[in-house]
């Protein structure tokens, strides 16, 4: 009878419930002790050797192999293994659900769970039951720092792990060492995100990078705002040749000195397959740009480069354009908020024609380049451009007219941001008139604080009626207090041409209040024609209580968030 039960356990385990398995186990064992010890052995690896040997002897045939671990034995009863797996998964579910998360055997998302060191230890004991685990995210648990060794010691059970995120966990140098020592246990690890951990920097990064072996499979390494020092940049630079698969490197929000830039690229003397390099807000200066420009020759496959928010680079862009011109794969270039001068823009004008793959350009928040943008627009690969961000650039009348002339060639454009450019006001028709009806691919249009007039919004309503805006998902018309009620009424009256719209912002400036009553009824009638709308901003418009009730009645019937002032009348 026992052998037939065992055969059914091997052949029919996929068709039987957890209760069947447990009841069958009870029938097969003749004593309470013999039933419990094999399962307990899996749950309590820290038992003394005497208890271990008794459990092993009960789980194995007496073939003289008592000294071997049951985890590696080939004679372990499959029914015992199934029962252990079922009970183990129950523990996993209980642990995850008490943290308010949904259990998933392949992805463990425990971010923002207020995890403690005790939780980390408990999680470590559950890893043997998570052999299919591919993603672990424990970000934003600031009590985790200093306790990662308990977890990394058991990572060999998660051999399929490919993504590890530990952002904002107060990681220590000891944690980095433990993580480095466990890298051999997770050979498939591709994405490591340790951002927003000050303990990763401060000369500690070598605790991790010194454990890397040549041929490491890490594909993405993110170290945003980790207070990396020059010594850390040196450690990272020495690790780059060991990571031939690295495609995505993000060291944004770390103040990198000119010496640090030199250390980062000092060990790179052969071509590397890096595709994305993020250096946002790193305090780069002109000398650092020069060193970086020389290093670009070793990254011929670079596709995305972000140098934004480096105001010290102002006037120094020409120092890196020599090798930038060789970046034939570069598709996205971000240099917003860099204090660019007209000389910087003219240096870009010399380079842009060589960047044949360019599809995204962000030069926003550079207020001194308004006049020079017309030269830049003349050399862009317009038919390929998908994103063009020109907000807050002091766009001159001539440059705006150049943009209007370029619009018919922007056949692939999906994002256009000309917010905070006063030259747009009164001239929006020039921009909209060049957009092709029906075939326009524009998904995001930002016109905030452009001094738009009623006539401008009437042009927008006309474009909606013609199907020009049928793909638009985000429309930002905020801070345009010069638009009259007739403009808003006309726009909402043509809401049928905005069926893809998800976000709409028509907020006024904080110090400017006006009654929404003249057009609110048109908006309420338009909402059923906007099935995709999930976010509506009406801040600083005055709504009477009756109007609020009507708006709430409409929005509660669908997933629509409305932002409006809590008060129903403007402040005195």
Coordinates of C-alpha atoms in Angstrom, one line a residue:
X1 CA 0.0 0.0 0.0
X2 CA 2.8 2.4 0.9
X3 CA 4.5 1.9 -2.5
X4 CA 1.3 2.5 -4.4
X5 CA 0.7 5.7 -2.5
X6 CA 4.2 6.8 -3.3
X7 CA 3.6 6.0 -6.9
X8 CA 0.4 8.1 -6.9
X9 CA 2.4 10.9 -5.2
X10 CA 4.9 10.9 -8.0
X11 CA 2.5 10.5 -10.9
X12 CA -0.5 12.5 -9.8
X13 CA 0.9 15.3 -7.6
X14 CA -0.2 18.0 -10.2
X15 CA -3.8 16.9 -9.9
X16 CA -4.1 16.8 -6.1
X17 CA -4.8 19.6 -3.7
X18 CA -2.7 20.6 -0.7
X19 CA -5.1 18.9 1.7
X20 CA -4.8 15.6 -0.2
X21 CA -1.1 15.8 0.0
X22 CA -1.1 16.5 3.8
X23 CA -3.7 13.8 4.5
X24 CA -1.8 11.3 2.5
X25 CA 1.4 12.1 4.4
X26 CA -0.5 11.5 7.7
X27 CA -1.7 8.1 6.6
X28 CA 1.9 7.1 5.5
X29 CA 3.6 7.9 8.7
X30 CA 3.2 5.8 11.8
X31 CA 4.4 8.2 14.5
X32 CA 4.1 11.9 15.2
X33 CA 7.8 12.3 15.4
X34 CA 8.5 10.7 12.0
X35 CA 5.9 13.0 10.4
X36 CA 7.2 16.3 11.7
X37 CA 11.0 16.1 11.6
X38 CA 11.5 16.1 7.8
X39 CA 9.4 19.3 7.4
X40 CA 11.0 20.9 10.5
X41 CA 14.4 20.1 9.1
X42 CA 13.6 22.4 6.1
X43 CA 12.2 25.2 8.3
X44 CA 14.9 25.1 11.0
X45 CA 18.3 24.8 9.4
X46 CA 19.9 26.0 12.6
X47 CA 19.0 22.9 14.7
X48 CA 21.8 21.0 16.4
X49 CA 23.6 18.2 14.5
X50 CA 21.9 15.5 16.6
X51 CA 18.4 16.6 15.5
X52 CA 19.7 17.0 11.9
X53 CA 21.0 13.4 11.8
X54 CA 17.8 12.0 13.1
X55 CA 15.7 13.9 10.5
X56 CA 18.1 12.8 7.7
X57 CA 17.9 9.1 8.8
X58 CA 14.1 9.2 8.6
X59 CA 14.1 10.9 5.2
X60 CA 16.6 8.6 3.5
X61 CA 17.1 4.9 3.0
X62 CA 19.8 3.4 5.3
X63 CA 22.4 3.4 2.5
X64 CA 25.3 4.8 4.5
X65 CA 24.9 8.4 3.3
X66 CA 23.6 9.8 6.6
X67 CA 26.3 12.6 6.5
X68 CA 24.9 14.2 3.3
X69 CA 22.5 17.1 3.3
X70 CA 18.9 16.3 2.4
X71 CA 18.9 19.4 0.2
X72 CA 21.3 17.7 -2.2
X73 CA 20.2 14.1 -1.7
X74 CA 18.6 12.2 -4.5
X75 CA 16.5 9.9 -2.5
X76 CA 14.2 12.5 -0.7
X77 CA 10.6 11.4 -0.8
X78 CA 8.8 13.6 -3.5
X79 CA 5.7 13.7 -1.4
X80 CA 7.7 15.1 1.6
X81 CA 9.1 17.7 -0.8
X82 CA 5.7 18.7 -2.1
X83 CA 4.3 19.1 1.4
X84 CA 7.3 21.2 2.4
X85 CA 6.7 23.4 -0.7
X86 CA 3.0 23.8 0.1
X87 CA 3.6 24.7 3.7
X88 CA 6.6 26.9 2.8
X89 CA 4.5 28.9 0.2
X90 CA 1.9 29.4 2.9
X91 CA 4.5 31.0 5.1
X92 CA 5.5 33.3 2.2
X93 CA 1.9 34.3 1.6
X94 CA 1.4 35.0 5.3
X95 CA 4.6 37.2 5.5
X96 CA 3.8 39.2 2.3
X97 CA 0.1 39.7 3.1
X98 CA 0.7 41.0 6.6
X99 CA 2.8 43.8 4.9
X100 CA -0.2 44.7 2.7
X101 CA 1.3 43.3 -0.5
X102 CA 0.2 40.6 -3.0
X103 CA 2.3 37.4 -3.0
X104 CA 4.0 36.5 -6.3
X105 CA 6.4 33.7 -6.7
X106 CA 8.4 35.6 -9.3
X107 CA 8.4 39.1 -8.0
X108 CA 8.8 40.3 -4.4
X109 CA 7.7 43.9 -4.0
X110 CA 8.2 45.0 -0.5
X111 CA 8.9 48.7 -1.1
X112 CA 7.5 51.2 1.5
X113 CA 6.7 48.4 4.0
X114 CA 8.5 49.7 7.1
X115 CA 10.6 46.6 7.1
X116 CA 12.8 46.0 10.1
X117 CA 16.0 43.9 10.6
X118 CA 13.7 41.2 12.1
X119 CA 11.7 41.1 8.9
X120 CA 14.8 40.8 6.8
X121 CA 15.9 37.7 8.9
X122 CA 12.4 36.2 8.5
X123 CA 12.5 36.9 4.8
X124 CA 15.8 35.1 4.5
X125 CA 14.3 31.9 5.9
X126 CA 11.6 32.1 3.2
X127 CA 14.0 32.2 0.3
X128 CA 14.3 28.4 0.0
X129 CA 10.6 28.5 -1.0
X130 CA 11.1 31.2 -3.6
X131 CA 13.3 29.4 -6.1
X132 CA 11.5 31.1 -9.1
X133 CA 12.1 34.6 -7.8
X134 CA 13.3 37.0 -10.4
X135 CA 12.6 40.5 -8.9
X136 CA 13.2 41.8 -5.4
X137 CA 12.3 45.4 -4.5
X138 CA 12.9 46.4 -0.9
X139 CA 13.2 50.1 -1.6
X140 CA 12.4 52.8 0.9
X141 CA 12.7 50.8 4.0
X142 CA 15.2 52.8 6.0
X143 CA 15.5 50.3 8.9
X144 CA 16.9 47.6 6.5
X145 CA 20.4 49.1 6.5
X146 CA 23.0 47.0 8.3
X147 CA 21.0 43.8 8.2
X148 CA 21.4 42.7 4.5
X149 CA 23.9 40.0 5.4
X150 CA 21.1 37.8 6.8
X151 CA 19.4 38.0 3.4
X152 CA 22.4 37.8 1.0
X153 CA 23.7 34.7 2.8
X154 CA 20.6 32.8 1.5
X155 CA 20.5 34.3 -2.0
X156 CA 21.8 31.1 -3.5
X157 CA 18.2 29.9 -3.3
X158 CA 17.1 32.7 -5.6
X159 CA 19.4 31.7 -8.5
X160 CA 17.1 33.2 -11.1
X161 CA 17.2 36.7 -9.5
X162 CA 17.6 39.3 -12.3
X163 CA 16.4 42.6 -10.7
X164 CA 17.4 43.9 -7.2
X165 CA 16.2 47.3 -6.0
X166 CA 17.3 48.6 -2.6
X167 CA 16.7 52.4 -3.0
X168 CA 16.6 54.5 0.1
X169 CA 17.4 51.7 2.6
X170 CA 20.3 53.3 4.5
X171 CA 22.7 50.7 3.1
X172 CA 26.1 50.5 4.9
X173 CA 29.6 49.5 3.8
X174 CA 29.0 46.1 5.5
X175 CA 25.8 45.6 3.4
X176 CA 27.8 46.4 0.3
X177 CA 30.4 43.8 1.2
X178 CA 27.8 41.2 1.9
X179 CA 26.1 42.0 -1.4
X180 CA 29.3 41.7 -3.3
X181 CA 30.1 38.4 -1.7
X182 CA 26.8 37.0 -2.8
X183 CA 27.1 38.0 -6.5
X184 CA 28.3 34.6 -7.5
X185 CA 25.1 33.1 -6.1
X186 CA 23.0 35.1 -8.5
X187 CA 24.7 34.8 -11.9
X188 CA 21.6 36.1 -13.8
X189 CA 21.5 39.4 -11.9
X190 CA 21.1 42.2 -14.5
X191 CA 19.7 45.3 -12.8
X192 CA 21.0 46.7 -9.5
X193 CA 19.5 49.9 -8.1
X194 CA 21.1 51.3 -4.9
X195 CA 20.0 54.9 -5.4
X196 CA 19.4 57.3 -2.6
X197 CA 21.7 55.5 -0.2
X198 CA 24.4 57.9 1.2
X199 CA 26.2 54.9 2.7
X200 CA 27.0 53.6 -0.8
X201 CA 29.3 56.6 -1.3
X202 CA 31.7 58.1 1.2
X203 CA 34.5 56.0 -0.2
X204 CA 32.5 52.7 0.4
X205 CA 31.6 51.7 -3.1
X206 CA 34.7 49.6 -3.5
X207 CA 33.2 47.2 -0.9
X208 CA 30.9 46.1 -3.7
X209 CA 32.9 46.7 -6.9
X210 CA 36.0 44.9 -5.6
X211 CA 33.9 41.7 -5.5
X212 CA 33.0 41.9 -9.2
X213 CA 34.5 39.3 -11.5
X214 CA 35.4 39.7 -15.2
X215 CA 32.4 39.0 -17.4
X216 CA 29.8 40.2 -14.8
X217 CA 26.3 40.1 -16.3
X218 CA 25.0 43.3 -14.7
X219 CA 23.2 45.3 -17.4
X220 CA 22.0 48.3 -15.5
X221 CA 23.6 50.0 -12.4
X222 CA 21.9 52.9 -10.8
X223 CA 23.6 55.0 -8.1
X224 CA 21.5 58.2 -8.0
X225 CA 22.3 60.5 -5.1
X226 CA 24.7 58.2 -3.3
X227 CA 27.2 61.0 -2.3
X228 CA 29.8 59.3 -4.4
X229 CA 33.3 60.7 -3.8
X230 CA 36.4 60.8 -6.1
X231 CA 37.4 57.5 -4.6
X232 CA 34.0 56.0 -5.3
X233 CA 34.3 57.2 -8.9
X234 CA 37.7 55.5 -9.1
X235 CA 36.2 52.2 -7.9
X236 CA 33.4 52.5 -10.4
X237 CA 35.8 53.3 -13.2
X238 CA 37.9 50.2 -12.3
X239 CA 34.8 48.1 -12.4
X240 CA 33.6 49.3 -15.8
X241 CA 35.9 46.9 -17.8
X242 CA 34.6 44.0 -15.6
X243 CA 31.0 44.7 -16.7
X244 CA 31.0 44.2 -20.5
X245 CA 27.2 43.8 -20.5
X246 CA 26.6 47.1 -18.8
X247 CA 24.2 49.2 -20.9
X248 CA 22.7 51.6 -18.4
X249 CA 24.7 53.7 -15.9
X250 CA 23.1 56.4 -13.8
X251 CA 25.2 58.4 -11.4
X252 CA 22.9 61.5 -11.4
X253 CA 22.7 63.8 -8.4
X254 CA 26.2 63.0 -7.2
X255 CA 28.6 66.0 -7.2
X256 CA 31.4 64.8 -9.4
X257 CA 34.5 67.0 -9.4
X258 CA 36.8 67.3 -12.4
X259 CA 39.1 64.8 -10.7
X260 CA 36.1 62.4 -10.2
X261 CA 35.3 62.6 -14.0
X262 CA 38.9 61.7 -14.7
X263 CA 38.8 58.7 -12.3
X264 CA 35.5 57.4 -13.8
X265 CA 36.9 57.1 -17.3
X266 CA 40.6 56.5 -16.5
X267 CA 40.4 52.7 -16.9
X268 CA 38.3 52.8 -20.1
X269 CA 40.7 52.3 -23.0
X270 CA 38.7 50.1 -25.2
X271 CA 35.2 50.4 -26.7
X272 CA 32.4 49.7 -24.3
X273 CA 28.8 48.8 -25.1
X274 CA 27.2 51.4 -22.8
X275 CA 23.9 52.7 -24.2
X276 CA 22.5 55.0 -21.5
X277 CA 24.6 57.4 -19.4
X278 CA 22.9 59.7 -16.9
X279 CA 24.9 62.5 -15.5
X280 CA 22.0 64.8 -14.4
X281 CA 22.9 67.4 -11.8
X282 CA 26.4 66.2 -11.2
X283 CA 28.0 69.7 -10.9
X284 CA 30.0 69.2 -14.1
X285 CA 32.2 72.1 -15.1
X286 CA 33.9 73.0 -18.4
X287 CA 37.1 71.0 -17.6
X288 CA 35.0 68.0 -16.6
X289 CA 33.1 68.3 -19.9
X290 CA 36.4 68.3 -21.8
X291 CA 37.5 65.1 -20.1
X292 CA 34.1 63.5 -20.7
X293 CA 34.3 64.6 -24.4
X294 CA 37.6 62.7 -24.8
X295 CA 36.1 59.6 -23.2
X296 CA 33.1 59.6 -25.5
X297 CA 35.3 57.9 -28.2
X298 CA 35.1 54.7 -26.2
X299 CA 31.3 54.6 -26.1
X300 CA 30.3 54.5 -29.8
X301 CA 27.0 52.7 -29.1
X302 CA 25.7 55.4 -26.7
X303 CA 22.0 56.0 -27.3
X304 CA 20.8 58.2 -24.4
X305 CA 22.9 60.9 -22.8
X306 CA 21.6 63.2 -20.0
X307 CA 23.8 66.2 -19.0
X308 CA 21.0 68.3 -17.6
X309 CA 21.1 70.6 -14.6
X310 CA 24.9 71.1 -14.8
X311 CA 25.0 74.9 -14.8
X312 CA 28.8 74.9 -14.5
X313 CA 28.9 73.6 -18.1
X314 CA 27.7 76.9 -19.4
X315 CA 29.8 78.1 -22.3
X316 CA 31.8 74.8 -22.4
X317 CA 29.7 72.6 -24.7
X318 CA 32.2 73.2 -27.6
X319 CA 34.8 71.3 -25.6
X320 CA 33.0 68.0 -26.0
X321 CA 31.4 68.3 -29.4
X322 CA 34.4 66.8 -31.3
X323 CA 33.7 63.2 -30.2
X324 CA 30.0 63.9 -29.7
X325 CA 29.7 64.1 -33.5
X326 CA 30.8 60.5 -33.6
X327 CA 27.8 59.3 -31.7
X328 CA 25.8 58.0 -34.6
X329 CA 23.6 55.9 -32.4
X330 CA 22.6 58.8 -30.1
X331 CA 18.8 59.1 -30.1
X332 CA 18.2 61.1 -26.9
X333 CA 20.1 64.2 -25.8
X334 CA 19.2 66.0 -22.6
X335 CA 20.9 69.3 -21.7
X336 CA 18.1 71.3 -20.0
X337 CA 18.9 73.8 -17.2
X338 CA 22.6 74.0 -18.1
X339 CA 22.8 77.8 -18.6
X340 CA 23.5 77.3 -22.3
X341 CA 24.7 80.3 -24.2
X342 CA 24.2 81.1 -27.9
X343 CA 27.8 79.9 -28.4
X344 CA 26.8 76.5 -27.0
X345 CA 23.9 76.3 -29.3
X346 CA 26.0 77.1 -32.3
X347 CA 28.4 74.4 -31.2
X348 CA 25.4 72.0 -31.2
X349 CA 24.4 73.2 -34.7
X350 CA 27.8 72.0 -36.0
X351 CA 27.2 68.5 -34.4
X352 CA 23.5 67.8 -34.9
X353 CA 23.8 66.9 -38.6
X354 CA 26.1 64.0 -37.7
X355 CA 23.6 62.7 -35.1
X356 CA 21.6 60.8 -37.7
X357 CA 19.7 58.7 -35.0
X358 CA 18.5 61.7 -32.9
X359 CA 14.8 61.6 -32.1
X360 CA 14.6 63.4 -28.7
X361 CA 16.1 66.7 -27.7
X362 CA 15.7 68.6 -24.5
X363 CA 17.2 72.1 -24.3
X364 CA 14.5 73.5 -22.0
X365 CA 15.1 76.0 -19.2
X366 CA 18.0 77.7 -21.0
X367 CA 16.7 81.2 -21.1
X368 CA 19.6 82.7 -23.1
X369 CA 19.2 80.7 -26.3
X370 CA 15.9 82.0 -27.7
X371 CA 17.4 83.8 -30.7
X372 CA 19.7 80.9 -31.6
X373 CA 17.1 78.2 -31.6
X374 CA 16.1 79.0 -35.2
X375 CA 19.5 77.9 -36.3
X376 CA 19.2 74.7 -34.3
X377 CA 15.7 73.9 -35.7
X378 CA 17.1 74.3 -39.2
X379 CA 19.6 71.3 -38.7
X380 CA 17.4 68.9 -36.7
X381 CA 16.4 65.6 -38.4
X382 CA 12.8 66.8 -38.3
X383 CA 11.0 63.8 -39.8
X384 CA 12.6 61.6 -37.1
X385 CA 12.0 63.8 -34.1
X386 CA 9.6 62.3 -31.5
X387 CA 10.2 64.6 -28.6
X388 CA 11.1 68.4 -28.7
X389 CA 11.3 70.2 -25.4
X390 CA 11.7 74.0 -25.7
X391 CA 10.0 75.2 -22.6
X392 CA 11.3 78.3 -20.8
X393 CA 13.9 79.1 -23.5
X394 CA 13.0 82.7 -24.1
X395 CA 11.8 81.6 -27.6
X396 CA 12.1 84.7 -29.8
X397 CA 9.5 85.6 -32.4
X398 CA 11.8 84.6 -35.2
X399 CA 12.6 81.3 -33.6
X400 CA 8.9 80.6 -32.9
X401 CA 8.2 81.3 -36.6
X402 CA 10.9 78.9 -37.5
X403 CA 9.3 76.3 -35.3
X404 CA 5.9 76.9 -37.0
X405 CA 7.6 76.4 -40.4
X406 CA 9.2 73.2 -39.1
X407 CA 5.9 71.6 -37.8
X408 CA 4.7 70.1 -41.1
X409 CA 8.0 68.1 -41.3
X410 CA 7.6 66.8 -37.7
X411 CA 5.5 63.8 -38.8
X412 CA 6.6 61.6 -36.0
X413 CA 6.4 64.1 -33.2
X414 CA 4.8 62.8 -30.0
X415 CA 5.9 65.4 -27.3
X416 CA 6.0 69.1 -27.8
X417 CA 6.7 71.5 -24.9
X418 CA 6.8 75.2 -25.6
X419 CA 5.5 76.3 -22.1
X420 CA 6.7 79.5 -20.5
X421 CA 7.4 81.1 -23.9
X422 CA 5.4 84.3 -24.2
X423 CA 5.9 84.4 -28.0
X424 CA 3.4 81.6 -28.3
X425 CA 0.5 83.8 -27.1
X426 CA -1.6 85.2 -29.9
X427 CA 0.2 83.0 -32.4
X428 CA -0.8 79.5 -31.5
X429 CA -2.6 79.1 -34.9
X430 CA 0.9 79.2 -36.5
X431 CA 1.9 76.1 -34.6
X432 CA -1.4 74.2 -34.9
X433 CA -1.9 75.0 -38.6
X434 CA 1.0 72.8 -39.6
X435 CA -0.2 69.7 -37.8
X436 CA -1.7 67.1 -40.2
X437 CA -5.3 66.1 -39.4
X438 CA -6.0 62.5 -38.6
X439 CA -2.3 61.4 -39.0
X440 CA -0.9 63.6 -36.3
X441 CA 0.9 61.5 -33.7
X442 CA 1.2 64.2 -31.0
X443 CA 0.5 62.7 -27.5
X444 CA 1.7 65.5 -25.2
X445 CA 1.2 69.2 -25.7
X446 CA 2.3 71.7 -23.0
X447 CA 1.3 75.3 -23.4
X448 CA 1.4 76.4 -19.8
X449 CA 2.0 80.2 -19.1
X450 CA 2.2 81.2 -22.7
X451 CA -0.1 84.2 -22.5
X452 CA -2.6 82.4 -24.6
X453 CA -5.6 84.4 -25.8
X454 CA -9.2 83.4 -26.4
X455 CA -8.4 83.2 -30.1
X456 CA -5.6 80.8 -29.4
X457 CA -8.0 78.4 -27.6
X458 CA -10.5 78.8 -30.4
X459 CA -7.7 77.6 -32.8
X460 CA -7.2 74.7 -30.4
X461 CA -10.9 73.8 -30.5
X462 CA -10.8 73.9 -34.3
X463 CA -7.8 71.6 -34.3
X464 CA -9.7 69.2 -32.1
X465 CA -12.7 69.3 -34.4
X466 CA -10.5 68.4 -37.4
X467 CA -9.0 65.4 -35.6
X468 CA -5.5 66.9 -35.2
X469 CA -5.5 66.2 -31.5
X470 CA -7.0 62.8 -31.6
X471 CA -3.9 61.1 -30.1
X472 CA -3.2 63.7 -27.5
X473 CA -3.1 62.1 -24.0
X474 CA -1.8 65.2 -22.0
X475 CA -2.9 68.8 -22.6
X476 CA -1.5 71.4 -20.3
X477 CA -3.2 74.9 -20.7
X478 CA -2.5 76.1 -17.1
X479 CA -1.6 79.6 -16.1
X480 CA -3.2 81.3 -19.1
X481 CA -5.5 83.8 -17.4
X482 CA -5.9 85.9 -20.5
X483 CA -8.2 83.2 -22.1
X484 CA -11.9 84.3 -22.0
X485 CA -14.9 82.2 -21.2
X486 CA -15.7 81.8 -24.9
X487 CA -12.4 80.0 -25.5
X488 CA -13.0 77.4 -22.8
X489 CA -16.6 76.9 -23.9
X490 CA -15.5 76.3 -27.5
X491 CA -12.8 73.9 -26.5
X492 CA -15.1 71.8 -24.3
X493 CA -17.7 71.9 -27.0
X494 CA -15.2 70.0 -29.3
X495 CA -14.2 67.5 -26.7
X496 CA -15.2 64.7 -29.1
X497 CA -11.9 65.2 -30.9
X498 CA -9.9 64.5 -27.7
X499 CA -11.0 60.9 -27.0
X500 CA -7.5 59.8 -26.1
X501 CA -7.0 62.6 -23.5
X502 CA -6.0 61.3 -20.1
X503 CA -4.7 64.5 -18.3
X504 CA -6.1 68.0 -18.7
X505 CA -4.9 71.1 -16.8
X506 CA -6.7 74.4 -17.1
X507 CA -5.6 75.8 -13.7
X508 CA -5.1 79.5 -13.1
X509 CA -2.2 81.1 -11.3
X510 CA -2.4 81.0 -7.5
X511 CA -3.0 84.7 -7.1
X512 CA -5.6 84.8 -9.9
X513 CA -9.2 83.6 -9.3
X514 CA -12.2 83.6 -11.6
X515 CA -15.6 82.0 -11.7
X516 CA -15.9 78.8 -13.6
X517 CA -19.7 79.2 -13.9
X518 CA -19.8 80.5 -17.6
X519 CA -18.2 77.3 -19.0
X520 CA -18.6 74.6 -16.3
X521 CA -21.8 73.3 -17.8
X522 CA -20.0 72.7 -21.1
X523 CA -17.2 70.9 -19.3
X524 CA -19.7 68.6 -17.5
X525 CA -21.4 67.8 -20.8
X526 CA -17.9 67.1 -22.3
X527 CA -16.8 64.6 -19.7
X528 CA -18.8 61.6 -21.2
X529 CA -17.0 62.3 -24.5
X530 CA -13.6 62.0 -22.7
X531 CA -13.6 58.3 -21.7
X532 CA -9.9 58.1 -21.1
X533 CA -9.7 61.1 -18.9
X534 CA -8.3 60.3 -15.4
X535 CA -6.9 63.6 -14.2
X536 CA -8.5 67.1 -14.4
X537 CA -6.9 70.1 -12.8
X538 CA -9.1 73.2 -12.1
X539 CA -7.1 74.9 -9.4
X540 CA -7.8 78.5 -8.5
X541 CA -11.1 78.5 -10.4
X542 CA -14.1 79.5 -8.2
X543 CA -16.7 76.8 -7.9
X544 CA -20.0 77.3 -6.0
X545 CA -21.2 74.5 -3.8
X546 CA -23.9 73.4 -6.2
X547 CA -21.3 73.3 -9.0
X548 CA -19.0 71.2 -6.8
X549 CA -21.8 68.8 -6.1
X550 CA -22.5 68.4 -9.8
X551 CA -18.8 67.8 -10.6
X552 CA -18.5 65.3 -7.8
X553 CA -21.6 63.5 -8.9
X554 CA -20.1 63.0 -12.4
X555 CA -16.6 62.1 -11.2
X556 CA -17.6 59.5 -8.6
X557 CA -19.1 57.4 -11.3
X558 CA -15.7 56.9 -13.0
X559 CA -12.0 56.9 -12.1
X560 CA -11.4 60.6 -12.5
X561 CA -9.3 62.7 -10.1
X562 CA -10.2 66.4 -9.9
X563 CA -7.8 68.9 -8.4
X564 CA -9.6 72.1 -7.3
X565 CA -9.4 74.6 -4.4
X566 CA -11.2 73.5 -1.3
X567 CA -12.8 76.9 -0.7
X568 CA -15.8 77.8 -2.8
X569 CA -14.9 81.5 -3.1
X570 CA -11.7 83.4 -3.6
X571 CA -9.8 84.7 -0.5
X572 CA -10.6 88.2 0.6

